Coordinates of C-alpha atoms in Angstrom, one line a residue:
M243 CA 0.1 0.0 0.0
A244 CA 1.3 3.4 -1.0
V245 CA 2.3 5.8 1.7
L246 CA 0.2 9.1 1.3
V247 CA 1.5 11.0 4.4
D248 CA 4.1 10.1 7.0
L249 CA 4.5 12.2 10.2
D250 CA 7.8 11.6 12.0
A251 CA 8.1 12.9 15.6
V252 CA 5.8 16.0 14.7
T253 CA 5.3 18.6 17.4
V254 CA 2.7 21.4 17.2
H255 CA 2.5 24.3 19.7
H256 CA -0.3 26.6 20.6
A257 CA 0.5 29.9 22.4
D258 CA 2.8 28.9 25.2
R259 CA 2.2 25.1 25.3
A260 CA 2.5 22.1 23.2
L261 CA -0.6 20.5 21.9
F262 CA 1.2 17.3 21.1
E263 CA 4.8 16.3 20.9
R264 CA 6.8 13.8 18.7
C265 CA 3.7 12.4 17.1
S266 CA 4.5 9.7 14.5
L267 CA 1.7 8.6 12.2
T268 CA 1.5 7.0 8.7
V269 CA -1.5 7.3 6.4
R270 CA -1.7 4.8 3.5
D271 CA -4.0 4.0 0.6
G272 CA -7.3 2.8 1.9
D273 CA -6.9 3.9 5.5
R274 CA -9.8 5.2 7.5
L275 CA -8.7 7.0 10.5
G276 CA -10.6 8.7 13.2
I277 CA -8.9 11.5 15.4
V278 CA -10.3 11.7 18.9
G279 CA -9.5 13.6 22.1
I280 CA -10.9 16.2 24.5
N281 CA -11.3 19.8 23.4
G282 CA -8.0 21.6 23.1
T283 CA -5.8 18.5 22.5
G284 CA -4.9 19.5 18.9
K285 CA -7.3 17.4 16.7
T286 CA -7.8 20.2 14.3
S287 CA -4.1 21.1 14.2
L288 CA -3.2 17.5 13.4
L289 CA -5.6 17.4 10.5
Q290 CA -4.1 20.7 9.3
V291 CA -0.7 19.2 9.3
L292 CA -1.9 16.1 7.5
A293 CA -3.6 18.2 4.8
G294 CA -0.7 20.4 4.4
Q295 CA -2.5 23.4 5.7
R296 CA 0.1 24.3 8.4
P297 CA 3.7 23.3 9.0
P298 CA 4.6 21.5 12.2
D299 CA 6.7 23.3 14.9
G300 CA 9.0 20.2 15.0
G301 CA 9.5 16.9 13.3
D302 CA 9.3 15.9 9.6
V303 CA 6.3 15.4 7.2
R304 CA 6.8 13.3 4.1
R305 CA 4.2 13.1 1.4
G306 CA 3.7 10.5 -1.3
R307 CA 4.5 11.5 -4.8
G308 CA 1.5 13.0 -6.5
A309 CA -0.9 12.3 -3.5
R310 CA -3.7 14.8 -3.8
V311 CA -5.5 15.9 -0.5
R312 CA -9.1 17.0 -0.3
Y313 CA -9.7 19.0 3.0
L314 CA -12.8 20.2 4.8
D315 CA -12.0 22.8 7.5
Q316 CA -14.2 23.1 10.5
D317 CA -15.1 26.6 9.5
P318 CA -14.6 26.5 5.7
V319 CA -14.1 29.5 3.4
L320 CA -16.0 29.2 0.2
P321 CA -14.6 30.6 -3.1
G322 CA -16.6 33.0 -5.2
A323 CA -19.6 35.2 -4.4
R324 CA -22.6 33.0 -5.1
V325 CA -23.7 29.3 -4.6
G326 CA -23.3 28.8 -8.3
D327 CA -19.6 29.7 -8.2
V328 CA -19.1 26.8 -5.8
V329 CA -21.3 24.2 -7.4
G330 CA -20.1 25.0 -11.0
S331 CA -21.4 23.2 -14.0
A332 CA -20.4 19.6 -13.0
W333 CA -23.2 17.3 -11.7
Q334 CA -21.2 15.9 -8.8
V335 CA -21.3 18.8 -6.5
A336 CA -25.1 19.2 -6.9
A337 CA -25.6 15.5 -6.5
F338 CA -23.7 15.5 -3.2
L339 CA -25.4 18.6 -2.0
E340 CA -28.8 17.0 -2.6
R341 CA -27.8 14.0 -0.5
L342 CA -26.5 16.2 2.3
G343 CA -29.8 18.1 3.0
G344 CA -31.1 19.6 -0.3
S345 CA -30.0 21.8 -3.1
L346 CA -29.4 25.6 -2.9
D347 CA -30.4 28.4 -5.2
P348 CA -27.3 29.1 -7.4
S349 CA -28.0 32.7 -7.4
R350 CA -27.9 33.0 -3.6
S351 CA -25.0 35.0 -2.2
L352 CA -22.6 33.1 -0.1
S353 CA -22.8 35.8 2.5
S354 CA -26.6 34.9 3.0
L355 CA -26.0 31.3 3.8
S356 CA -26.4 30.0 7.4
G357 CA -23.4 28.2 9.0
G358 CA -25.1 24.9 8.4
E359 CA -25.8 25.7 4.7
A360 CA -22.2 26.9 4.1
K361 CA -20.8 23.7 5.8
R362 CA -22.9 21.3 3.7
L363 CA -21.9 23.2 0.5
A364 CA -18.3 23.0 1.4
L365 CA -18.6 19.3 2.2
A366 CA -20.3 18.6 -1.2
R367 CA -17.6 20.4 -3.0
V368 CA -14.9 18.4 -1.1
L369 CA -16.5 15.1 -1.8
A370 CA -16.8 15.8 -5.4
E371 CA -13.1 16.6 -5.8
E372 CA -10.6 14.1 -6.9
G373 CA -7.7 13.0 -4.6
E374 CA -6.2 10.1 -2.8
L375 CA -6.7 11.5 0.8
L376 CA -9.9 12.9 2.2
V377 CA -9.4 14.9 5.4
L378 CA -12.7 16.0 7.2
D379 CA -13.0 18.1 10.3
E380 CA -16.4 17.6 12.0
P381 CA -18.3 16.7 8.7
T382 CA -21.5 15.6 10.5
N383 CA -22.1 19.1 12.0
H384 CA -25.3 20.6 10.7
L385 CA -26.3 17.4 8.9
D386 CA -29.7 15.6 9.7
L387 CA -29.9 12.0 10.6
Q388 CA -30.6 10.8 7.0
A389 CA -27.7 12.8 5.6
I390 CA -25.4 11.5 8.3
D391 CA -26.5 7.9 7.6
W392 CA -25.7 8.5 3.9
L393 CA -22.4 10.1 4.6
G394 CA -21.2 7.2 6.8
R395 CA -22.1 4.7 4.2
H396 CA -20.6 6.7 1.5
L397 CA -17.2 7.1 3.3
V398 CA -17.2 3.2 4.0
G399 CA -17.5 2.7 0.2
L400 CA -14.6 5.0 -0.8
T401 CA -11.4 3.4 -2.0
T402 CA -9.4 6.6 -1.1
A403 CA -8.0 7.2 2.3
V404 CA -10.1 9.0 4.8
V405 CA -9.1 10.9 8.0
L406 CA -11.8 12.6 10.1
V407 CA -12.4 14.3 13.3
S408 CA -16.0 13.7 14.6
H409 CA -18.1 13.6 17.8
D410 CA -20.6 11.3 16.1
R411 CA -19.8 7.9 17.6
H412 CA -22.0 6.0 15.2
V413 CA -20.1 7.3 12.3
L414 CA -16.7 6.7 14.0
D415 CA -17.5 3.1 14.6
L416 CA -19.0 2.6 11.1
V417 CA -16.3 4.3 9.1
T418 CA -13.0 4.0 11.0
T419 CA -10.6 1.2 11.0
R420 CA -8.0 2.9 13.2
V421 CA -8.5 5.5 15.9
V422 CA -5.8 8.1 16.8
E423 CA -6.3 9.4 20.4
L424 CA -4.6 12.6 21.4
D425 CA -4.1 12.6 25.2
R426 CA -1.9 15.0 27.1
G427 CA 0.5 15.7 24.3
R428 CA 0.8 12.1 23.1
A429 CA -0.8 10.1 20.3
Y430 CA -2.0 6.6 20.8
V431 CA -3.1 4.4 17.8
H432 CA -6.0 2.0 18.4
E433 CA -6.6 -0.7 15.7
G434 CA -10.3 -0.8 15.2
G435 CA -13.2 1.7 15.4
Y436 CA -14.7 3.7 18.3
A437 CA -15.2 0.6 20.5
A438 CA -11.5 -0.4 20.1
Y439 CA -10.4 3.0 21.2
L440 CA -12.5 2.8 24.3
E441 CA -11.1 -0.6 25.2
G442 CA -7.5 0.5 24.5
R443 CA -7.9 3.7 26.6
A444 CA -9.4 1.6 29.5
E445 CA -6.5 -0.8 29.3
R446 CA -4.0 2.0 29.3
E447 CA -5.6 3.6 32.4
E448 CA -5.6 0.3 34.2
R449 CA -1.8 -0.2 33.4
A450 CA -1.3 3.4 34.8
A451 CA -3.1 2.6 37.9
S452 CA -1.1 -0.7 38.4
S453 CA 2.1 1.2 37.8
E454 CA 1.1 3.8 40.4
A455 CA 0.4 1.0 43.0
V456 CA 3.9 -0.4 42.3
R457 CA 5.5 3.0 42.7
R458 CA 3.7 3.6 45.9
N459 CA 5.0 0.2 47.3
L460 CA 8.5 0.9 46.2
A461 CA 8.3 4.4 47.7
R462 CA 7.3 3.0 51.1
H463 CA 10.3 0.7 51.2
E464 CA 12.7 3.4 50.1
L465 CA 11.3 5.8 52.6
A466 CA 11.9 3.2 55.4
W467 CA 15.5 2.8 54.1
L468 CA 16.1 6.6 54.1
R469 CA 14.9 6.8 57.7
R470 CA 17.5 4.3 59.1
G471 CA 19.6 7.3 60.1
A472 CA 22.3 9.5 58.8
R473 CA 25.2 7.1 59.3
A474 CA 23.4 4.4 57.2
R475 CA 22.7 6.9 54.5
T476 CA 26.3 8.0 54.2
R477 CA 27.4 4.5 53.4
K478 CA 24.9 4.0 50.6
P479 CA 25.6 5.0 47.0
Q480 CA 24.7 8.5 46.0
A481 CA 22.7 7.2 43.0
R482 CA 20.5 5.1 45.4
L483 CA 19.9 8.2 47.4
D484 CA 18.9 10.2 44.4
A485 CA 16.7 7.5 43.0
A486 CA 14.9 7.1 46.4
R487 CA 14.2 10.8 46.6
R488 CA 12.8 10.8 43.1
L489 CA 10.6 7.8 43.8
V490 CA 9.2 9.3 47.1
G491 CA 8.7 12.6 45.5
G492 CA 7.1 11.2 42.3
R493 CA 3.5 11.6 41.3
P494 CA 1.2 9.6 39.1
E495 CA 0.6 11.1 35.6
A496 CA -2.0 13.7 35.9
A497 CA -5.4 12.6 34.6
V498 CA -6.6 14.1 31.3
R499 CA -9.4 15.5 33.5
E500 CA -9.8 15.1 37.2
G501 CA -12.5 12.5 37.8
V502 CA -15.7 12.4 35.8
L503 CA -18.0 15.3 34.9
D504 CA -20.3 15.4 37.9
L505 CA -23.5 17.0 36.8
G506 CA -25.6 15.8 39.7
F507 CA -27.9 18.7 40.6
S508 CA -31.0 18.5 42.8
T509 CA -34.1 19.8 41.0
P510 CA -37.4 21.2 42.2
R511 CA -40.1 18.5 42.3
L512 CA -42.4 18.4 39.2
G513 CA -46.1 18.2 39.6
D514 CA -48.4 16.1 37.7
K515 CA -48.7 18.6 34.8
V516 CA -45.5 19.5 33.0
L517 CA -46.0 20.7 29.4
E518 CA -48.8 20.4 26.9
C519 CA -49.3 21.6 23.3
R520 CA -52.8 21.7 22.1
G521 CA -53.3 22.4 18.3
V522 CA -50.2 24.5 18.2
G523 CA -49.3 26.2 15.0
Y524 CA -46.6 28.7 14.1
R525 CA -45.9 31.0 11.2
H526 CA -43.0 33.4 10.8
D527 CA -45.3 35.8 9.1
P528 CA -49.1 36.2 9.2
G529 CA -50.6 34.4 6.2
G530 CA -47.3 32.7 5.6
A531 CA -46.6 29.1 5.2
P532 CA -46.9 27.2 8.5
V533 CA -43.7 26.1 10.1
L534 CA -45.8 24.0 12.6
S535 CA -49.4 22.9 12.3
G536 CA -51.8 21.2 14.7
V537 CA -49.1 20.1 17.1
D538 CA -50.5 18.0 20.1
L539 CA -47.8 17.0 22.6
L540 CA -48.1 15.9 26.2
L541 CA -45.1 15.7 28.4
A542 CA -45.2 13.7 31.6
P543 CA -42.9 14.0 34.7
G544 CA -39.6 12.3 34.1
E545 CA -40.4 11.6 30.4
R546 CA -37.5 11.6 27.8
V547 CA -38.5 12.6 24.3
G548 CA -36.3 12.7 21.2
L549 CA -37.2 15.1 18.4
V550 CA -36.1 14.5 14.9
G551 CA -36.7 16.0 11.4
R552 CA -34.8 17.3 8.5
N553 CA -32.8 20.5 8.7
G554 CA -35.3 23.4 8.6
S555 CA -38.3 21.3 9.6
G556 CA -39.1 23.3 12.7
K557 CA -37.4 21.5 15.6
S558 CA -35.8 24.6 17.1
T559 CA -39.0 26.5 16.6
L560 CA -40.9 23.9 18.6
L561 CA -38.3 24.0 21.4
D562 CA -38.6 27.8 21.5
L563 CA -42.4 27.4 21.8
L564 CA -41.9 25.0 24.7
A565 CA -39.4 27.3 26.4
G566 CA -41.7 30.3 26.1
R567 CA -39.4 32.2 23.8
R568 CA -42.0 32.3 21.1
A569 CA -45.8 32.6 21.2
P570 CA -47.8 30.2 19.1
S571 CA -49.7 31.6 16.0
E572 CA -52.5 29.2 17.0
G573 CA -53.3 26.8 19.7
A574 CA -51.9 27.0 23.2
V575 CA -48.7 25.8 25.1
E576 CA -49.6 25.2 28.8
R577 CA -46.9 24.7 31.6
G578 CA -47.4 23.3 35.0
P579 CA -47.1 25.6 38.0
T580 CA -43.9 23.9 39.2
V581 CA -42.0 23.9 35.9
A582 CA -38.6 25.3 35.8
V583 CA -37.2 25.2 32.2
G584 CA -33.5 25.0 31.3
Y585 CA -32.9 25.6 27.6
Y586 CA -29.5 24.7 26.0
D587 CA -29.9 25.8 22.4
Q588 CA -27.7 25.9 19.4
R589 CA -26.8 29.4 19.6
G590 CA -26.2 29.5 23.3
V591 CA -26.4 32.6 25.4
T592 CA -24.5 35.6 24.3
L593 CA -21.5 35.7 26.7
D594 CA -19.3 38.7 27.1
P595 CA -15.9 37.7 25.6
S596 CA -14.1 39.8 28.3
A597 CA -15.9 38.2 31.2
R598 CA -14.2 35.6 33.4
V599 CA -15.6 32.1 33.8
Q600 CA -15.8 32.4 37.6
D601 CA -17.6 35.8 37.3
L602 CA -20.3 34.3 35.1
V603 CA -20.8 31.3 37.4
A604 CA -21.1 33.6 40.5
G605 CA -23.6 35.9 38.7
P606 CA -24.7 39.2 40.0
T607 CA -25.5 38.1 43.6
R608 CA -22.4 36.2 44.7
V609 CA -18.7 36.9 45.2
P610 CA -16.7 35.3 42.5
G611 CA -14.5 32.4 43.6
G612 CA -16.6 31.2 46.6
P613 CA -16.2 27.6 47.8
E614 CA -19.5 26.6 46.3
D615 CA -18.8 28.1 42.9
V616 CA -15.3 26.6 42.9
A617 CA -16.7 23.1 43.5
L618 CA -19.3 23.8 40.8
M619 CA -16.8 24.8 38.3
G620 CA -14.7 21.7 39.2
R621 CA -17.5 19.5 38.2
F622 CA -17.3 20.9 34.7
W623 CA -13.5 20.8 34.6
F624 CA -13.1 24.5 34.9
T625 CA -10.2 24.3 37.3
G626 CA -7.0 26.2 38.0
E627 CA -6.2 28.9 35.4
L628 CA -9.3 27.9 33.3
A629 CA -11.7 29.2 36.0
L630 CA -10.0 32.6 35.6
A631 CA -9.9 32.5 31.8
R632 CA -11.9 35.0 29.8
V633 CA -14.7 33.8 27.6
G634 CA -12.9 35.1 24.5
T635 CA -10.0 32.7 25.0
L636 CA -12.0 29.5 25.4
S637 CA -12.3 27.0 22.6
G638 CA -15.7 26.3 21.0
G639 CA -16.1 23.2 23.0
E640 CA -15.2 24.9 26.3
R641 CA -17.7 27.7 25.6
R642 CA -20.4 25.1 25.0
R643 CA -19.5 23.4 28.2
L644 CA -19.7 26.7 30.1
Q645 CA -23.1 27.3 28.6
L646 CA -24.3 23.8 29.7
L647 CA -22.9 24.6 33.2
L648 CA -24.9 27.9 33.4
V649 CA -28.1 26.1 32.3
L650 CA -27.9 23.3 34.8
A651 CA -26.7 25.6 37.6
A652 CA -30.2 27.2 37.5
R653 CA -31.5 23.8 38.7
P654 CA -34.2 23.2 36.0
N655 CA -36.7 20.3 36.2
V656 CA -37.5 20.4 32.5
L657 CA -34.5 20.4 30.2
L658 CA -34.7 21.3 26.5
L659 CA -31.5 20.4 24.5
D660 CA -31.2 21.6 20.9
E661 CA -28.2 19.8 19.2
P662 CA -26.3 19.3 22.5
T663 CA -23.6 17.2 20.9
N664 CA -22.2 19.9 18.6
D665 CA -18.7 21.0 19.7
L666 CA -18.7 18.7 22.8
D667 CA -15.9 16.2 23.1
L668 CA -16.6 12.6 23.5
D669 CA -15.7 12.6 27.2
T670 CA -18.3 15.2 27.9
L671 CA -20.9 13.5 25.8
R672 CA -20.6 10.2 27.7
S673 CA -20.8 12.1 31.0
L674 CA -23.8 14.0 29.9
E675 CA -25.5 10.8 28.9
D676 CA -24.7 9.4 32.4
L677 CA -26.2 12.4 33.9
L678 CA -29.5 12.0 31.9
D679 CA -29.7 8.4 32.9
A680 CA -30.3 9.3 36.5
W681 CA -31.7 12.8 36.1
P682 CA -35.2 13.0 37.6
G683 CA -36.6 15.8 35.4
T684 CA -38.3 15.8 32.0
L685 CA -36.2 16.0 28.8
V686 CA -36.8 17.0 25.3
V687 CA -33.8 16.6 23.0
A688 CA -33.5 17.6 19.3
S689 CA -30.4 15.9 17.9
H690 CA -28.9 14.3 14.8
D691 CA -26.5 12.2 16.9
R692 CA -27.9 8.7 16.7
T693 CA -26.0 7.3 19.7
F694 CA -27.0 10.2 21.9
L695 CA -30.7 9.8 21.0
E696 CA -30.6 6.1 21.6
R697 CA -29.0 6.4 25.0
S698 CA -30.9 9.5 26.4
T699 CA -34.5 9.2 25.1
D700 CA -37.4 6.7 25.6
R701 CA -39.5 7.7 22.6
L702 CA -39.1 9.6 19.4
V703 CA -41.3 12.1 17.6
A704 CA -40.7 13.7 14.3
I705 CA -41.7 16.9 12.4
E706 CA -42.4 16.3 8.8
D707 CA -44.3 18.8 6.5
A708 CA -45.0 20.9 9.6
V709 CA -46.8 18.1 11.4
L710 CA -45.6 16.4 14.6
A711 CA -46.1 12.5 14.8
G712 CA -44.7 9.6 16.8
V713 CA -42.0 7.4 15.3
P714 CA -42.3 3.7 16.0
G715 CA -39.0 1.8 16.0
G716 CA -36.8 4.7 17.2
V717 CA -34.0 6.0 15.0
P718 CA -33.8 2.9 12.8
G719 CA -37.5 3.2 12.2
W720 CA -37.1 6.9 11.3
L721 CA -34.3 6.2 8.8
A722 CA -36.3 3.4 7.2
R723 CA -39.3 5.6 6.8
L724 CA -37.2 8.3 5.2
G725 CA -35.2 6.0 2.9
G726 CA -37.6 3.3 1.7
D727 CA -40.0 3.2 -1.2
A728 CA -41.5 0.5 -3.3
G729 CA -38.8 0.7 -5.9
E730 CA -35.9 0.1 -3.5
P731 CA -34.7 -3.0 -1.6
G732 CA -36.2 -2.9 1.8
G733 CA -38.8 -0.3 1.0
P734 CA -42.5 -0.9 2.0
A735 CA -44.4 -2.8 -0.6
R736 CA -47.4 -1.1 -2.3
R737 CA -50.8 -2.2 -1.2
G738 CA -52.3 -4.7 -3.6
G739 CA -48.9 -5.5 -5.2
G740 CA -49.6 -3.8 -8.4
T741 CA -48.2 -0.7 -10.1
A742 CA -49.1 2.8 -9.0
A743 CA -51.2 3.3 -12.1
A744 CA -53.1 0.1 -11.5
G745 CA -54.1 1.2 -8.0
A746 CA -55.3 4.6 -9.0
A747 CA -58.9 5.4 -9.2
P748 CA -60.2 5.9 -12.9
G749 CA -59.9 9.4 -14.1
A750 CA -57.7 10.4 -11.0
A751 CA -55.0 12.9 -11.6
P752 CA -51.6 11.1 -11.6
R753 CA -49.8 11.5 -8.2
R754 CA -46.6 13.5 -8.2
P755 CA -43.5 11.4 -7.4
S756 CA -42.6 11.2 -3.7
T757 CA -39.4 12.6 -2.4
S758 CA -38.0 9.0 -2.0
T759 CA -38.9 8.2 -5.5
F760 CA -37.0 11.2 -6.8
A761 CA -34.0 10.1 -4.6
H762 CA -34.1 6.7 -6.0
R763 CA -34.1 7.9 -9.7
L764 CA -31.3 10.4 -8.8
R765 CA -29.2 7.5 -7.4
T766 CA -29.8 5.4 -10.5
L767 CA -28.5 8.2 -12.7
E768 CA -25.5 8.8 -10.4
R769 CA -24.5 5.2 -10.7
E770 CA -24.8 5.5 -14.5
L771 CA -22.7 8.7 -14.4
D772 CA -20.0 7.0 -12.4
R773 CA -19.9 4.1 -14.9
L774 CA -19.7 6.4 -17.9
S775 CA -17.0 8.6 -16.2
R776 CA -14.9 5.5 -15.6
G777 CA -15.4 4.4 -19.2
R778 CA -14.4 7.8 -20.5
D779 CA -11.2 7.7 -18.4
D780 CA -10.3 4.3 -19.7
L781 CA -10.9 5.2 -23.3
A782 CA -8.9 8.4 -22.9
A783 CA -6.0 6.3 -21.6
A784 CA -6.4 3.9 -24.5
L785 CA -6.4 6.7 -27.0
A786 CA -3.2 8.1 -25.5
G787 CA -1.5 4.8 -26.0
A788 CA -3.0 3.9 -29.4
Q789 CA -0.6 3.2 -32.3
G790 CA -1.6 3.6 -35.9
H791 CA -4.3 5.5 -37.7
E792 CA -7.0 2.8 -37.4
A793 CA -6.5 2.3 -33.7
L794 CA -6.5 6.1 -33.1
A795 CA -9.7 6.5 -35.1
E796 CA -11.4 3.6 -33.3
A797 CA -10.5 4.8 -29.8
G798 CA -11.4 8.4 -30.7
S799 CA -14.8 7.3 -32.1
A800 CA -15.6 5.3 -28.9
L801 CA -14.5 8.2 -26.7
A802 CA -16.7 10.6 -28.5
A803 CA -19.7 8.3 -28.1
V804 CA -19.1 7.9 -24.4
Q805 CA -18.6 11.5 -23.9
A806 CA -21.9 12.3 -25.6
D807 CA -23.7 9.7 -23.5
L808 CA -22.1 11.2 -20.4
E809 CA -23.2 14.8 -21.3
A810 CA -26.8 13.5 -22.0
T811 CA -27.0 11.7 -18.7
E812 CA -25.6 14.8 -16.8
A813 CA -28.4 16.8 -18.5
R814 CA -31.0 14.3 -17.4
W815 CA -29.7 14.4 -13.8
L816 CA -29.8 18.1 -13.7
A817 CA -33.3 18.3 -14.9
L818 CA -34.5 15.6 -12.5
A819 CA -32.8 17.5 -9.6
E820 CA -34.6 20.7 -10.6
E821 CA -37.9 18.7 -10.8
A822 CA -37.2 17.3 -7.4
E823 CA -36.5 20.6 -5.9
A824 CA -39.7 22.2 -7.4
S825 CA -41.8 19.3 -6.0
R826 CA -40.6 20.0 -2.3
P827 CA -43.4 21.3 -0.2
S828 CA -42.9 24.9 0.8
R829 CA -42.1 25.5 4.5

């Protein structure tokens, strides 16, 4: 297998500290690597070194001859002024964009795109590029469940090498064959996916605990030896004395974080009535298209509900209504008299970048740095200098963790979480799930993280075409409902077993194709485009090596025919994609 990138004893610094030191890593053809570690360990910096976006501060980077790298930044910068400048005339970018959450108007300015739209467009562009190494930084951010499911399966099917940073454990376990863990300036390589990384990390921590027990035992013996008296010590070798002092004064390696994230807060008792939506509808503008319509939802004490739906379907709007941030256009949202809502939203509260962490935790009524606040910050790993840090210096993950701290410190008994897994590292996610396992309050969580939903919720509801409905079968049931149709393997069979036309009433207008039918036809055309593209490349290579007029003419004629077929198929795909977009119901 050809080597694409080889890192030898690479070191990267940030400000006055080393993110990681003497990291050695080789990426070969077909490798699928996941990079994991807590916030601030240098995951993005390692990706940038691998992709050639930044030089290391020490060590060597060797690259395979002709190895092309495709790179998705965590905050990508798109070229051009409009969507059409990024999509271009090739069908591939538009096809990938459709799979990742829907097409965008080519005339839209890039400055008008939301962060999620810009990230999906950048990801589609990177997936469509050619290259031997694909480097992705948080590719699942801003994707819905169906798009994440498709992306995972697409990455598994690639023959090129893939290196990605992701907090999505389902994708990590599905895609990766090796996991690189960054921990306290070192890199540990685990053969296997996310589960193998957890096993390897647990074994390393057990070995460290065993080594510390041995050190303590030796230290006790050496301490007794040192205490025998001055005359005894003078007759012993100086090296033994020095070794004994180092052993006695030694310390176990500091944990990556002290203890676990202790989020155990007492909450006010909930009464029998929590939250109820009766016939709730919402429109952004009077007379406009409904975002939500006829929503009926009853939340019981201690209930845990997962909320799913495509991007833009209205999940955040429903959470805003439950939190009282918005008033419904119709219907009513009723709250019980004992309800105290805590809302952890995607945007987070606006925090003064010059404010210190301990000042925000203390609030306006307490003196910063009090014993209770210090203990509270310690539960969220804001210890030492980090407790005195200003918000503007915190990483994205640290700011999100601080926002979670501020929400839970208010002791809510109803918790609304909107995409809580974004920007949180894997350790924090697992600890948050452990909290929710034992948390006595009521939970509503909107998330595209399959693992988080399956671990933290008991039932699933979905918003589709402005309507809220239950989802039997959990996340797999939701994905099956989105992806299946009668023309696809595993899709639900049509009633009666006949064709659509045979089942239609005489004289009835033909039904418009469903979204899933369009998706199936687009996938069929994409497979044909891939086949024709490979054939064109083979014929181009044959033409370059052809000898004689007859061979040149034959190869040239075949190449022209395939090129014509390819252009015609591209035109069919573009027309079908436009038809599919026009058929989408307006929101």
